[in-house]
Short mmCIF file of C-alpha atoms in Angstrom, two decimals:
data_model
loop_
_atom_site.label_atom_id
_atom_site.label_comp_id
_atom_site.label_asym_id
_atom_site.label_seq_id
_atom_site.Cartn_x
_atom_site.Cartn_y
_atom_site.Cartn_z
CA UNK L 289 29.44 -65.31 11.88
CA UNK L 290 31.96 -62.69 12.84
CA UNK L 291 31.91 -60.72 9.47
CA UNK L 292 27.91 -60.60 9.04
CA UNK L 293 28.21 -59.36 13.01
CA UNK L 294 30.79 -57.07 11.47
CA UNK L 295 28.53 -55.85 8.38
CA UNK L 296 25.32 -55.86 10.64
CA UNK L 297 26.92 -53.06 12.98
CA UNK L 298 28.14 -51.29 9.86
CA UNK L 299 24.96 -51.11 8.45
CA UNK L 300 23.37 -49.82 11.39
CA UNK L 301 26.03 -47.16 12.28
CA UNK L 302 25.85 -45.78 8.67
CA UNK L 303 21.95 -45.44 9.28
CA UNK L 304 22.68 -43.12 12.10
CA UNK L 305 24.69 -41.05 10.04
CA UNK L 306 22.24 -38.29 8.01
CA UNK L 307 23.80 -38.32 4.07
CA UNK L 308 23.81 -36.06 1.29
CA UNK L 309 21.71 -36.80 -1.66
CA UNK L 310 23.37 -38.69 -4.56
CA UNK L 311 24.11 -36.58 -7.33
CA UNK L 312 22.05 -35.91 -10.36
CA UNK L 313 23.73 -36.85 -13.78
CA UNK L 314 22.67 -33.63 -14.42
CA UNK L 315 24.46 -32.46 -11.15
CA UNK L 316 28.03 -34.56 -12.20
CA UNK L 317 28.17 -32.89 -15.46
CA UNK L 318 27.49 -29.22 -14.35
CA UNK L 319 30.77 -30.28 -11.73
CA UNK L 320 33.01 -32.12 -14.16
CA UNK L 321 34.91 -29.20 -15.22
CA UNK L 322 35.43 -28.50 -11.27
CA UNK L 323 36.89 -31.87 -10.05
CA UNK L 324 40.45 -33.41 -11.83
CA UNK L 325 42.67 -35.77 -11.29
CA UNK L 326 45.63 -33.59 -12.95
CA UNK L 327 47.15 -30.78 -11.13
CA UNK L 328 45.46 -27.12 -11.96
CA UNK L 329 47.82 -24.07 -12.38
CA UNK L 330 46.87 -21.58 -9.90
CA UNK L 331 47.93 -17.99 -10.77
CA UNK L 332 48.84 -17.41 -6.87
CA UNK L 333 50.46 -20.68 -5.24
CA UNK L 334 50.19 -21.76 -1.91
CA UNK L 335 51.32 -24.43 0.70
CA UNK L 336 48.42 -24.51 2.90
CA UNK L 337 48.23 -27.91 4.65
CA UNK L 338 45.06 -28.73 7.10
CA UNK L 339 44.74 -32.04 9.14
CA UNK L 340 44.25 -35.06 7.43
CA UNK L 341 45.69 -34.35 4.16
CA UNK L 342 43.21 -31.51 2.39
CA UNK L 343 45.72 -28.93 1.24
CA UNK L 344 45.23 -25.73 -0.28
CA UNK L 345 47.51 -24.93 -3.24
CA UNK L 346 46.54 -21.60 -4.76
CA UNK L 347 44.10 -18.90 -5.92
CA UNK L 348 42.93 -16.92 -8.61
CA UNK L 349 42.28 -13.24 -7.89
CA UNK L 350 42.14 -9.92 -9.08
CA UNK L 351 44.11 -7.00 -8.39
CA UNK L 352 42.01 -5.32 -6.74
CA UNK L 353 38.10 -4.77 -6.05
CA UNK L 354 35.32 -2.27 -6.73
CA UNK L 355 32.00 -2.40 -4.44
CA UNK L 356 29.16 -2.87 -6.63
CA UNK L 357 31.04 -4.94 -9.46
CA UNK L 358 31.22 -8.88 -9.62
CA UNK L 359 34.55 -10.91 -9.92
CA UNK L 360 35.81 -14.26 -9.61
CA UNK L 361 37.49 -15.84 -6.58
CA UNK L 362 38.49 -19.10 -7.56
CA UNK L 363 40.34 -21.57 -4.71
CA UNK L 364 42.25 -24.77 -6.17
CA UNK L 365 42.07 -27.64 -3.21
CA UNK L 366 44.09 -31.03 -3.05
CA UNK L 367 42.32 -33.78 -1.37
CA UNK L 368 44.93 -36.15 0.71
CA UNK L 369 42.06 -38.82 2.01
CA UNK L 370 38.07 -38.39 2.41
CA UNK L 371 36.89 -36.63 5.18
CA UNK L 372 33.77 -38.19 5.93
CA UNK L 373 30.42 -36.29 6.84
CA UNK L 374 29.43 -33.15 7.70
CA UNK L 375 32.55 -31.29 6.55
CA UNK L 376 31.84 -28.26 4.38
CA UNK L 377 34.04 -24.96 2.86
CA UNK L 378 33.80 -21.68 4.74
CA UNK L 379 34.96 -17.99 2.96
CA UNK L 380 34.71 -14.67 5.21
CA UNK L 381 35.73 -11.68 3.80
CA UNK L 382 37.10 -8.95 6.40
CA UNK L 383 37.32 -5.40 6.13
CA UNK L 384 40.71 -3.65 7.24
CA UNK L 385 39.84 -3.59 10.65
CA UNK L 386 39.88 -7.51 10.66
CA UNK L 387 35.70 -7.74 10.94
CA UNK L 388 33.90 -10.00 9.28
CA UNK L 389 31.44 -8.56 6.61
CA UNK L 390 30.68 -11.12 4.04
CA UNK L 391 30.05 -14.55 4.51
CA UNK L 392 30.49 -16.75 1.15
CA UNK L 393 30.46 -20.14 2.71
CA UNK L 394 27.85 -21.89 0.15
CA UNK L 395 28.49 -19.80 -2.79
CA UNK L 396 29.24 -21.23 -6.26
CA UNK L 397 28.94 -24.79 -7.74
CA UNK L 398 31.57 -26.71 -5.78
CA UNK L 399 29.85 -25.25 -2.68
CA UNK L 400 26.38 -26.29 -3.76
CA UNK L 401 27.06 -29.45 -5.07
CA UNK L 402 30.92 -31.18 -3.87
CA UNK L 403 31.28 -30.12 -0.45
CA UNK L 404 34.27 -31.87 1.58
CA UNK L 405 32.24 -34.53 2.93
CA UNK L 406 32.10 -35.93 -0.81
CA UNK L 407 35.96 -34.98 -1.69
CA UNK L 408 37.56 -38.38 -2.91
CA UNK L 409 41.46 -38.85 -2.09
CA UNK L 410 43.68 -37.63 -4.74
CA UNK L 411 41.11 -35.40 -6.41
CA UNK L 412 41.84 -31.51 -7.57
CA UNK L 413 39.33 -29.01 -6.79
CA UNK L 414 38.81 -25.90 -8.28
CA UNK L 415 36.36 -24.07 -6.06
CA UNK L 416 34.95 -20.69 -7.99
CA UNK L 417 33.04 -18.57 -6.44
CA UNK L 418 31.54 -15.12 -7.45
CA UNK L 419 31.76 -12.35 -5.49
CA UNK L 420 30.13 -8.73 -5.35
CA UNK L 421 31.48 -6.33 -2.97
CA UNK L 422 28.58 -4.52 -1.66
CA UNK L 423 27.66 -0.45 -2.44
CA UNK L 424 28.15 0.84 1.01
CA UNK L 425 31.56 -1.21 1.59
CA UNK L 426 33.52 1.20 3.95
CA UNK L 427 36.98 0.18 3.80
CA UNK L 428 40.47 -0.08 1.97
CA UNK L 429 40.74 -3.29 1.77
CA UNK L 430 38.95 -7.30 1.87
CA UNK L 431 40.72 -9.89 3.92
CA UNK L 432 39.76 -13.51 2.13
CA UNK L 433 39.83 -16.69 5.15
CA UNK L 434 39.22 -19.85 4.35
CA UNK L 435 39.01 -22.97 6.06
CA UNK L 436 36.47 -26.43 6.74
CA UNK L 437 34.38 -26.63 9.10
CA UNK L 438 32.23 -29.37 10.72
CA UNK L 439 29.28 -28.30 13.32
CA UNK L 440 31.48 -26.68 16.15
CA UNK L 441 34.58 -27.24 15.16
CA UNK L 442 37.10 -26.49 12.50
CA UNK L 443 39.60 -28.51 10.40
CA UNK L 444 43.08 -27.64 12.20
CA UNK L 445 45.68 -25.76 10.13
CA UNK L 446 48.79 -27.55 10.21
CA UNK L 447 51.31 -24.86 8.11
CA UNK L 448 49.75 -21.78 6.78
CA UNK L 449 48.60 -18.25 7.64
CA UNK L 450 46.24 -19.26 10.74
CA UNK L 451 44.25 -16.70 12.53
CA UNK L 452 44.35 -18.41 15.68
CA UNK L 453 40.83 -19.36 15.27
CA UNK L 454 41.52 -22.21 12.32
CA UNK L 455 40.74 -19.79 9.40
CA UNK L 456 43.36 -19.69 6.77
CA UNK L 457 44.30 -15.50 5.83
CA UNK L 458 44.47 -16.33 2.43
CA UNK L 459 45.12 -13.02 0.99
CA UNK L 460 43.84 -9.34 0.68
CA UNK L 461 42.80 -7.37 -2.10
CA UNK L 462 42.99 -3.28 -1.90
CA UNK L 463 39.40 -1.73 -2.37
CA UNK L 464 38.72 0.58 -5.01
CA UNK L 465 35.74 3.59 -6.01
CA UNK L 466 32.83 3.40 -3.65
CA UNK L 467 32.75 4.73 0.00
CA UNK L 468 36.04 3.02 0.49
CA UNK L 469 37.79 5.98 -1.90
CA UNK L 470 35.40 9.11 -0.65
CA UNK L 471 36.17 8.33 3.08
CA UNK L 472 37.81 11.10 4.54
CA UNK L 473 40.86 9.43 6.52
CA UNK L 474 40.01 11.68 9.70
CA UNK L 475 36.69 10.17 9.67
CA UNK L 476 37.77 6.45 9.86
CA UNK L 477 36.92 4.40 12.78
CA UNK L 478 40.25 5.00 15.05
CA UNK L 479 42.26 1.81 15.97
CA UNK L 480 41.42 0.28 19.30
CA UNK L 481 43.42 1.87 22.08
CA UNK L 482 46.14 -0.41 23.28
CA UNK L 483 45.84 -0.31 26.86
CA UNK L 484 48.99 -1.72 28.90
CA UNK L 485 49.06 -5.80 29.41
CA UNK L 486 47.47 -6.50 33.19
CA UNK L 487 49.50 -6.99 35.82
CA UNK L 488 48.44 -9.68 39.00
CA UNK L 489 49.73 -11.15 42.39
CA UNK L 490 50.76 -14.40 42.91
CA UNK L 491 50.18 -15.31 46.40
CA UNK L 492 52.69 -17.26 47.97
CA UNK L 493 50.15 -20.38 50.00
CA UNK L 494 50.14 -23.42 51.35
CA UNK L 495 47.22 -26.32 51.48
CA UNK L 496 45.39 -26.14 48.24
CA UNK L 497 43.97 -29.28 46.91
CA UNK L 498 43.19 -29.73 43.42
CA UNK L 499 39.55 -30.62 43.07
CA UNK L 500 38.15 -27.74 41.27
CA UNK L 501 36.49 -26.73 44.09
CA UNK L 502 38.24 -23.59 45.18
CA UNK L 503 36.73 -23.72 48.42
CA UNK L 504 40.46 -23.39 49.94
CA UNK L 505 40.79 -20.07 52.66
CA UNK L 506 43.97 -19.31 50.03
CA UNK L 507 42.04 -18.84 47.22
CA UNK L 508 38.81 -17.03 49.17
CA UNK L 509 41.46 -14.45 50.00
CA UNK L 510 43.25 -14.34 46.50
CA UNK L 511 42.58 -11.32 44.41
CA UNK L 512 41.04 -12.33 41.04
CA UNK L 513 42.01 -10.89 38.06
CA UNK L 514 40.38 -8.07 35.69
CA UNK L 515 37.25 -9.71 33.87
CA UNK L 516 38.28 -11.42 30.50
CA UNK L 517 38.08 -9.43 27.35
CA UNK L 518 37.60 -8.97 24.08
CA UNK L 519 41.35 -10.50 22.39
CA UNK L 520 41.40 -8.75 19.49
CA UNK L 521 40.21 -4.89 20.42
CA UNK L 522 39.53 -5.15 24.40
CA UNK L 523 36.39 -4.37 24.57
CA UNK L 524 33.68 -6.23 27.16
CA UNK L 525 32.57 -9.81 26.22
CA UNK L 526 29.48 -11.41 27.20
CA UNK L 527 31.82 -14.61 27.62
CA UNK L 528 32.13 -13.94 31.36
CA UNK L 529 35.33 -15.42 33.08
CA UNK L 530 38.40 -14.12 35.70
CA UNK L 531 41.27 -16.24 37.22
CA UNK L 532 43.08 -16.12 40.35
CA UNK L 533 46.89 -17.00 40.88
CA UNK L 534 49.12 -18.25 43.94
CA UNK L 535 52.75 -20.06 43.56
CA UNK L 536 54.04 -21.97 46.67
CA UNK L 537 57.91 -23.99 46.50
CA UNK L 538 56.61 -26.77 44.14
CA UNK L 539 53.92 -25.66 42.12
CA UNK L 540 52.05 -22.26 40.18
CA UNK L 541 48.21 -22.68 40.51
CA UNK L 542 46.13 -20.92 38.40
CA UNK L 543 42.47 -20.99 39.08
CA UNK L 544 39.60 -20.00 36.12
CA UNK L 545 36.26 -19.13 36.98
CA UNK L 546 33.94 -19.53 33.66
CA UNK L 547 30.25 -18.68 33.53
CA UNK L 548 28.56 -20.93 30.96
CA UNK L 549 25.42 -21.92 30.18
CA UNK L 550 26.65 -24.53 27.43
CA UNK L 551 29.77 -26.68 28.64
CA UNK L 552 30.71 -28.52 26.23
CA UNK L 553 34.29 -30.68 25.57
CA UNK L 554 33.90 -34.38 23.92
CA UNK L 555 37.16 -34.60 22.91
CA UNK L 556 39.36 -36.99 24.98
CA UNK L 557 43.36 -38.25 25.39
CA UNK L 558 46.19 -36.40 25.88
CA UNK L 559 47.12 -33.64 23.90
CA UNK L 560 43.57 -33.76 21.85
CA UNK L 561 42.88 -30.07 20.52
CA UNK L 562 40.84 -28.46 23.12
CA UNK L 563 40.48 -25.41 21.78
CA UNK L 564 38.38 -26.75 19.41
CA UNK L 565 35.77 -26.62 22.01
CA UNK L 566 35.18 -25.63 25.81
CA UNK L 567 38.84 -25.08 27.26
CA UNK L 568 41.11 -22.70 29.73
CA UNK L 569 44.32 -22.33 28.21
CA UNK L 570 47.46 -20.87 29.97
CA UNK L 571 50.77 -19.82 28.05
CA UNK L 572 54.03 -18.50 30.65
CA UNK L 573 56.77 -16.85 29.17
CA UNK L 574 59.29 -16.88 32.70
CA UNK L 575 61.51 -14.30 31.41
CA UNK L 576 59.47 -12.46 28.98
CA UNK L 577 61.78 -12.05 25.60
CA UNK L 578 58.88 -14.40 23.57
CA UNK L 579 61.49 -17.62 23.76
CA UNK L 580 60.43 -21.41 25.33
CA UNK L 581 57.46 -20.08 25.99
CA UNK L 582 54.25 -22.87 27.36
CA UNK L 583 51.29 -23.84 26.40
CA UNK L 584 48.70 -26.02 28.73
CA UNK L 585 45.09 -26.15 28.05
CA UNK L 586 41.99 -28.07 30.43
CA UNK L 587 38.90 -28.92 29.14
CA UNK L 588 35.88 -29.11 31.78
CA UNK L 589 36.28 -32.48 31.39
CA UNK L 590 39.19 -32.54 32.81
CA UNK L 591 41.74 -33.53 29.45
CA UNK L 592 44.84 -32.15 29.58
CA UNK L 593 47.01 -30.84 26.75
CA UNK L 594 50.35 -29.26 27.01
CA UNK L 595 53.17 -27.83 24.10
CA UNK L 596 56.45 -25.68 24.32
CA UNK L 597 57.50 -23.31 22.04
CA UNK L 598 60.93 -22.04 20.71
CA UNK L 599 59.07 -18.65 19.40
CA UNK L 600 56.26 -17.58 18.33
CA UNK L 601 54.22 -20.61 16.88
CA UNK L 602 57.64 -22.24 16.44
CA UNK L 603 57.84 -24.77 15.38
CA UNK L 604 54.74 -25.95 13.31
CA UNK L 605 52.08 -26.93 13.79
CA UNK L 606 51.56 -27.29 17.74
CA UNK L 607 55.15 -27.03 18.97
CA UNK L 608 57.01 -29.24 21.11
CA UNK L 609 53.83 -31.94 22.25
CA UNK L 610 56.83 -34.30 23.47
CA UNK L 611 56.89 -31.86 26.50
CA UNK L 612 55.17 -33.11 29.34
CA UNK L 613 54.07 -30.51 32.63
CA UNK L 614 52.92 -33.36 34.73
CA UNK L 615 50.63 -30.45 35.80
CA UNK L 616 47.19 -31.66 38.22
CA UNK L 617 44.14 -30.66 37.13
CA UNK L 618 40.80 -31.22 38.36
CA UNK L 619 37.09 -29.03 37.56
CA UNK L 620 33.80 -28.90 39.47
CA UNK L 621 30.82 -28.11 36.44
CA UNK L 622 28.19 -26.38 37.55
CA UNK L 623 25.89 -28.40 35.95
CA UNK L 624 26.61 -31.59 33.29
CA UNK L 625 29.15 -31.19 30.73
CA UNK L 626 28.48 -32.69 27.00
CA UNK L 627 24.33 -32.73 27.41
CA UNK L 628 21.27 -30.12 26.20
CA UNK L 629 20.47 -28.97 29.34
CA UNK L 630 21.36 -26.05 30.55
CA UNK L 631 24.40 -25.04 32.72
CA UNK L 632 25.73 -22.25 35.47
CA UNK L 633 29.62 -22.23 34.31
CA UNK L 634 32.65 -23.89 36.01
CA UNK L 635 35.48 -23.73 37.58
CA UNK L 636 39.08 -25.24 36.98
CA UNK L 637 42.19 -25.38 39.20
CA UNK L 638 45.51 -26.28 37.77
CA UNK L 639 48.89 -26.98 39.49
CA UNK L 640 51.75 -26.80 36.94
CA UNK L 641 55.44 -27.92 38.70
CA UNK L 642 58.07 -25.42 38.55
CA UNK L 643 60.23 -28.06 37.47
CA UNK L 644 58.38 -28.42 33.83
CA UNK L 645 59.80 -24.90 33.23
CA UNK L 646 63.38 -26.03 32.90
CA UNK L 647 62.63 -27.70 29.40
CA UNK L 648 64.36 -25.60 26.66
CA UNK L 649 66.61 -22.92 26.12
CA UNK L 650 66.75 -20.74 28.60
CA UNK L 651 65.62 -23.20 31.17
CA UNK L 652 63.64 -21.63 33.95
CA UNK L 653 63.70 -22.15 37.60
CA UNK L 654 61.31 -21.55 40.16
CA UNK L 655 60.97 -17.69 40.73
CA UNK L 656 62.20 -15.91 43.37
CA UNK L 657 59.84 -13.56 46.01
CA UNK L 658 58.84 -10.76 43.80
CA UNK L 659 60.20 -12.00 40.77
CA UNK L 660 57.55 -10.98 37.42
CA UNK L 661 56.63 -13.13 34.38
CA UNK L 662 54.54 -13.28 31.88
CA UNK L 663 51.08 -15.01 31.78
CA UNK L 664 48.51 -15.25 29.86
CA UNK L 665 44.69 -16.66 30.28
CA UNK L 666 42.13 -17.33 27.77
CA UNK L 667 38.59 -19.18 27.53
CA UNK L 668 37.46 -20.50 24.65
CA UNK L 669 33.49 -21.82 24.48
CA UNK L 670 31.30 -23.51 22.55
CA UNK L 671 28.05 -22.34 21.24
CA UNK L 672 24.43 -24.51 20.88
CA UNK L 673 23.88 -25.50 17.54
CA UNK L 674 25.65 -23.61 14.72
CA UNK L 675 26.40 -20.89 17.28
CA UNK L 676 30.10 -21.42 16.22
CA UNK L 677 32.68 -20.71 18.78
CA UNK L 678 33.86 -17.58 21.22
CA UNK L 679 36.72 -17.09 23.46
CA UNK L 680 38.01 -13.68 25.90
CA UNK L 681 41.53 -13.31 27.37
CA UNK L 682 42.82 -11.95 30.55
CA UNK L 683 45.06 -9.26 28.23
CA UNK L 684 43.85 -8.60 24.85
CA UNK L 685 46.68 -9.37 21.95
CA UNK L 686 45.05 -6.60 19.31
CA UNK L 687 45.50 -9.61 16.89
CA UNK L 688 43.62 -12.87 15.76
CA UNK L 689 45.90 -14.82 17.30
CA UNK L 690 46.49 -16.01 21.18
CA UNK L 691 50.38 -16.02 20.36
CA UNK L 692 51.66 -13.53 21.02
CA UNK L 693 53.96 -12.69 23.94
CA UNK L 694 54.48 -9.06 24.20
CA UNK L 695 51.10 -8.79 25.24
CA UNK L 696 50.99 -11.87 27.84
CA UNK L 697 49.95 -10.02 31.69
CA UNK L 698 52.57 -9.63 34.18
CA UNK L 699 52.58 -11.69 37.31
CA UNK L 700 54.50 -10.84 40.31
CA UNK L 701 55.00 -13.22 43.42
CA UNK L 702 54.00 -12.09 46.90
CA UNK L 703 56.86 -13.18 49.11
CA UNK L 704 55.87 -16.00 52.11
CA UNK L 705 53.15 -14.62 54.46
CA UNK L 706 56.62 -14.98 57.71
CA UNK L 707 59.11 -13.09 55.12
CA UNK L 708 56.56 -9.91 54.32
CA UNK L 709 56.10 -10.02 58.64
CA UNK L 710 59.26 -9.84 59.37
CA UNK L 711 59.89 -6.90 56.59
CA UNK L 712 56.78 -5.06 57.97
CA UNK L 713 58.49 -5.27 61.69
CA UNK L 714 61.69 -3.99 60.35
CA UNK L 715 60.29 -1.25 58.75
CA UNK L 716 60.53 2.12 60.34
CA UNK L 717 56.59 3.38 61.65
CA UNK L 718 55.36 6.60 61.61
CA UNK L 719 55.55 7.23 65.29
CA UNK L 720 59.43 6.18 65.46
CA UNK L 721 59.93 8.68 62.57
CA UNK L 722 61.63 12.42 63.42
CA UNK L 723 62.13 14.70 60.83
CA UNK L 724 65.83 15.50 60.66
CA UNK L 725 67.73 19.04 59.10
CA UNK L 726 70.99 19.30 58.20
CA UNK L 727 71.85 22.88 57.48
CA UNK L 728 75.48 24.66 56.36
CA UNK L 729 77.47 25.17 59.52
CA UNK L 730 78.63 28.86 57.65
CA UNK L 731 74.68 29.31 56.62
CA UNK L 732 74.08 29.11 60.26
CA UNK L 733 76.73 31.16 61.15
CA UNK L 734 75.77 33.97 59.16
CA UNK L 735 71.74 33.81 59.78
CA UNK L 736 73.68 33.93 63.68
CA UNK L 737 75.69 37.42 62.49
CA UNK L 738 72.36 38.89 60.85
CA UNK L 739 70.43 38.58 64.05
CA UNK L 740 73.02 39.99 66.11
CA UNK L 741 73.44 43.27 64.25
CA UNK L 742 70.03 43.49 63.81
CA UNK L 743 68.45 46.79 65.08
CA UNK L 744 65.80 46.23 67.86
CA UNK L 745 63.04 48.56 69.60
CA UNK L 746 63.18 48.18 73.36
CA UNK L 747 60.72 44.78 73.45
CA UNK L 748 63.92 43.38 71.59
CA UNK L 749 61.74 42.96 68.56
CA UNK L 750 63.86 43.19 65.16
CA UNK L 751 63.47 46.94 63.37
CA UNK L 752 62.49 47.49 60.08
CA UNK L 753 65.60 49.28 58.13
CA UNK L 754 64.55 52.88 57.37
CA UNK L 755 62.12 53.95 54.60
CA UNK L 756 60.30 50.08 55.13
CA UNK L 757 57.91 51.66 57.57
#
């Protein structure tokens, strides 16, 4: 009874689940000659590993490219175990400036007919695709990312070139003839200005309550921080979010405001990849050399995750996860998270414990009155549909990537509302303040000398010497 229960519900669950047509034997012989068992001989090797097992091991390329003329990109792809469905290849091609021109995504045979939802375990792929530059291409050079994707999210790159965003930088190919050659230099778009990271104040506060709510007087009178940018060139984002930060003897709160008309987070337990969908993420760097740096992201569900670093994005793939902040968080939705209709935004309050900054080399401690370190804030969000995903940052990086340090905000912390009285009552006011002189004892006794011999008229008014009239 217990295994036709067991087949009934499998059965029914599969007829939930929308599949791809079963292939043509016209279809499996056109893709024979794409799919092995033994291993191909890419003329570029790689070691790209995603999650669960799909690696990619190499490419065929050539040396360059000329807009208007067709080539051959071919990617070679080892399958570890099946992926289930709805799991497909992406390719974006970039232009120098890191902007996505082409997108490739269902181009060429293994696209059309094998995508990843079909891949069987221990299968070789050799994924060709043809590609044509276009006439009016504008730049020196085509970035190649790859990756899989699946609805809103993307297959997680475990070791490999990642973006930041999940997309593999595979490699880039220098750009030949076209517009790319006749550009004058002078007239190419100028790199984004790289303004100075932000700088905030941590207000030192008592009685806040993690509930999301941030109805507390302490954060009413906290000073939120510039609107969230563009990451990679700083420029304004329709993804509209700020933050506010206070510190008292125990904890560092950071507060995110997020307006959103989609919230969206289904992923649950700790340490589940957030950023895949709707999250607030927070890295601190205490001392600011790019060293044990931390990582804690909240959903608006309220899921928690949480990773330390040694360096940059070291080590791989996510860092230290054994790390625990024991950090509260709690977030009011304005609206209902994970359904179709539509939302207002959120808000999200987060206490992190000073003492989760003593893990690692150098070991922090809580900081002392205006003390600075380095933060830095990011939203990442969900779009409807196959809207994909966006994100903004308190201080733009200039890169693809959230990771990096140098370019974390600087936070300062307010001494204790007592402590800045009793400095302000010691300070000197501008009523108690007398200008004071000190002049040269023989300067004065010289000016003294002058004076005396000086001629006068009979008012006792000094005379102009002789031919001054």
């Amino acid at each position: 009874m217990r295994n036709a229960i067991v087949l009934m519900l499998t059965l029914a669950l599969a007829g939930c689940v929308e599949r791809a047509p079963e292939l043509s034997p016209a279809d499996r012989e056109r893709l024979s000659e794409f799919v092995s068992t033994e291993r191909p001989t890419p003329e570029h090797r790689l070691d790209v590993q995603f999650e669960r097992g799909v690696r990619l091991i190499g490419y065929d390329a050539p040396d360059s490219l000329t807009p208007g003329e067709s080539v051959q990109i071919t990617w070679y792809w080892h399958v570890g175990q099946t992926l289930g469905e709805g799991w497909n290849l992406f390719t974006h091609v970039a232009n120098a400036d890191g902007e996505d021109v082409l997108n490739q995504d269902g181009v060429g045979v293994v696209r059309e007919l094998y995508q990843p939802s079909r891949w069987e375990a221990g299968k070789f792929i050799r994924d060709v695709q043809p590609l044509t530059l276009p006439e009016d291409w504008g730049s020196s050079r085509a970035i190649f990312y790859v990756g899989l994707w699946n609805g809103a999210n993307r297959l997680g790159v475990r070791r490999g070139p990642n973006d930041g965003e999940d997309r593999v930088r595979a490699f880039a190919l220098p750009v030949t003839g076209g517009r790319a050659a006749q550009a004058d230099p002078a007239e190419a778009p100028a790199a984004p200005t790289r303004r100075p990271p932000p700088g905030a104040r941590a207000a030192h506060v008592e009685g806040i309550e993690i509930d999301g709510e941030l109805d507390e007087p302490a954060w009413q009178d906290a000073r939120a921080t510039s609107a969230f940018v563009n990451t990679v060139d700083g420029s304004n984002t329709e993804l509209r979010a700020t933050a506010k930060l206070a510190w008292d003897d125990d904890h560092l709160y950071v507060a995110f405001d997020v307006r959103d008309d989609f919230v969206k987070n289904t992923l649950e337990g700790r340490d589940a990849h957030l950023w895949e969908q709707d999250a607030v993420e927070i890295m601190v760097d205490p001392d600011g050399d790019g060293r044990n740096y931390f990582e804690l992201q909240v959903s608006p569900t309220g899921q928690v995750f949480d990773t330390r670093y040694d360096t940059r994005r070291q080590p791989q793939p996510f860092g230290h996860m054994d790390w625990n902040a024991e950090v509260r968080a709690a977030v009011h939705v304005e609206g209902t998270a994970n359904d179709d209709e539509a939302d207002e935004g959120y808000t999200a309050e987060v206490a992190i414990p000073w003492a989760a900054f003593a893990a690692g080399e150098p070991p922090a401690t809580r900081p002392e009155p205006n003390a600075n370190w380095r933060v830095a804030l990011y939203v990442m969000d969900t779009r409807p549909g196959n809207g994909g995903q966006r994100s903004a940052g308190w201080s733009p990086t200039y890169a693809r990537d959230f990771h990096v340090p140098d370019r974390f905000g600087r936070v300062s912390f307010a001494p204790p509302p007592a402590a800045q009285e009793e400095a302000q009552a010691a300070a000197p006011t501008p009523g108690n303040l007398r200008p004071t002189v000190q002049l040269n004892p023989q300067a004065v006794q010289a000016l003294r000398e002058h004076l005396a011999n000086t001629p006068r008229d009979p008012r006792g008014r000094p005379m102009a010497p002789q031919g001054m009239q």
